[in-house]
PDB file of C-alpha atoms in Angstrom:
ATOM      1  CA  UNK A   1      -1.929  -6.396   0.002  1.00  0.00           C
ATOM      2  CA  UNK A   2      -1.658  -9.397   2.292  1.00  0.00           C
ATOM      3  CA  UNK A   3      -2.327  -9.201   5.991  1.00  0.00           C
ATOM      4  CA  UNK A   4      -5.796 -10.133   7.205  1.00  0.00           C
ATOM      5  CA  UNK A   5      -6.403 -13.811   7.914  1.00  0.00           C
ATOM      6  CA  UNK A   6     -10.182 -13.655   7.375  1.00  0.00           C
ATOM      7  CA  UNK A   7     -12.705 -11.903   5.113  1.00  0.00           C
ATOM      8  CA  UNK A   8     -12.514  -8.114   4.955  1.00  0.00           C
ATOM      9  CA  UNK A   9     -15.639  -6.225   6.042  1.00  0.00           C
ATOM     10  CA  UNK A  10     -14.815  -2.753   4.802  1.00  0.00           C
ATOM     11  CA  UNK A  11     -12.131  -0.342   3.636  1.00  0.00           C
ATOM     12  CA  UNK A  12     -11.825   3.429   3.906  1.00  0.00           C
ATOM     13  CA  UNK A  13      -9.299   5.864   2.423  1.00  0.00           C
ATOM     14  CA  UNK A  14      -7.818   8.720   4.406  1.00  0.00           C
ATOM     15  CA  UNK A  15      -8.877  12.044   2.797  1.00  0.00           C
ATOM     16  CA  UNK A  16      -5.293  12.601   1.561  1.00  0.00           C
ATOM     17  CA  UNK A  17      -5.414   9.249  -0.279  1.00  0.00           C
ATOM     18  CA  UNK A  18      -2.131   8.053   1.242  1.00  0.00           C
ATOM     19  CA  UNK A  19      -3.520   5.669   3.863  1.00  0.00           C
ATOM     20  CA  UNK A  20      -6.206   2.992   3.765  1.00  0.00           C
ATOM     21  CA  UNK A  21      -7.936   1.374   6.751  1.00  0.00           C
ATOM     22  CA  UNK A  22      -9.406  -2.132   6.495  1.00  0.00           C
ATOM     23  CA  UNK A  23     -11.533  -4.052   8.995  1.00  0.00           C
ATOM     24  CA  UNK A  24     -11.885  -7.814   9.021  1.00  0.00           C
ATOM     25  CA  UNK A  25     -13.591 -10.874  10.488  1.00  0.00           C
ATOM     26  CA  UNK A  26     -10.189 -11.565  12.101  1.00  0.00           C
ATOM     27  CA  UNK A  27     -11.172  -8.840  14.630  1.00  0.00           C
ATOM     28  CA  UNK A  28      -8.462  -6.400  13.528  1.00  0.00           C
ATOM     29  CA  UNK A  29      -8.219  -3.051  11.811  1.00  0.00           C
ATOM     30  CA  UNK A  30      -5.144  -2.527   9.643  1.00  0.00           C
ATOM     31  CA  UNK A  31      -3.736   0.792   8.449  1.00  0.00           C
ATOM     32  CA  UNK A  32      -1.977   0.576   5.074  1.00  0.00           C
ATOM     33  CA  UNK A  33       0.480   2.758   3.172  1.00  0.00           C
ATOM     34  CA  UNK A  34      -1.253   2.903  -0.222  1.00  0.00           C
ATOM     35  CA  UNK A  35       1.848   3.648  -2.318  1.00  0.00           C
ATOM     36  CA  UNK A  36       3.914   0.792  -0.852  1.00  0.00           C
ATOM     37  CA  UNK A  37       1.095  -1.665  -0.075  1.00  0.00           C
ATOM     38  CA  UNK A  38       2.624  -2.067   3.383  1.00  0.00           C
ATOM     39  CA  UNK A  39       0.763  -2.506   6.668  1.00  0.00           C
ATOM     40  CA  UNK A  40       1.640   0.426   8.956  1.00  0.00           C
ATOM     41  CA  UNK A  41      -0.216  -0.710  12.067  1.00  0.00           C
ATOM     42  CA  UNK A  42      -2.574  -3.442  13.246  1.00  0.00           C
ATOM     43  CA  UNK A  43      -5.215  -2.546  15.840  1.00  0.00           C
ATOM     44  CA  UNK A  44      -6.884  -5.290  17.872  1.00  0.00           C
ATOM     45  CA  UNK A  45      -8.756  -5.811  21.129  1.00  0.00           C
ATOM     46  CA  UNK A  46      -6.658  -5.862  24.305  1.00  0.00           C
ATOM     47  CA  UNK A  47      -7.916  -9.352  25.144  1.00  0.00           C
ATOM     48  CA  UNK A  48      -7.946 -12.164  22.606  1.00  0.00           C
ATOM     49  CA  UNK A  49     -11.324 -13.514  21.533  1.00  0.00           C
ATOM     50  CA  UNK A  50     -13.175 -10.544  22.990  1.00  0.00           C
ATOM     51  CA  UNK A  51     -15.528 -10.704  19.977  1.00  0.00           C
ATOM     52  CA  UNK A  52     -15.248  -7.067  18.969  1.00  0.00           C
ATOM     53  CA  UNK A  53     -17.221  -7.699  15.734  1.00  0.00           C
ATOM     54  CA  UNK A  54     -15.806  -4.906  13.549  1.00  0.00           C
ATOM     55  CA  UNK A  55     -18.207  -4.165  10.689  1.00  0.00           C
ATOM     56  CA  UNK A  56     -16.811  -0.914   9.317  1.00  0.00           C
ATOM     57  CA  UNK A  57     -14.091   1.710   9.495  1.00  0.00           C
ATOM     58  CA  UNK A  58     -13.981   5.444   8.877  1.00  0.00           C
ATOM     59  CA  UNK A  59     -10.863   7.600   8.875  1.00  0.00           C
ATOM     60  CA  UNK A  60     -10.964  11.103  10.281  1.00  0.00           C
ATOM     61  CA  UNK A  61      -7.981  13.229   9.314  1.00  0.00           C
ATOM     62  CA  UNK A  62      -7.119  14.419  12.831  1.00  0.00           C
ATOM     63  CA  UNK A  63      -7.370  10.914  14.366  1.00  0.00           C
ATOM     64  CA  UNK A  64      -5.166   8.932  11.979  1.00  0.00           C
ATOM     65  CA  UNK A  65      -2.427   6.940  13.731  1.00  0.00           C
ATOM     66  CA  UNK A  66       0.995   6.795  12.111  1.00  0.00           C
ATOM     67  CA  UNK A  67       4.310   5.332  13.198  1.00  0.00           C
TER      68      UNK A  67
END
């Protein structure tokens, strides 16, 4: 999977195993479709360079964002 432009801090699978979340030094969280290897959504701070310092992600079934 290609998408982050910096080192990845952590990854976490959704309990159903269909979606993966990854957090990165590029200050984004990406949600991935595991079977297709496709990025579903990129989450980032509202203001650039806000220094959000993401160090981990955890997926909770009821909170997962999908298109």
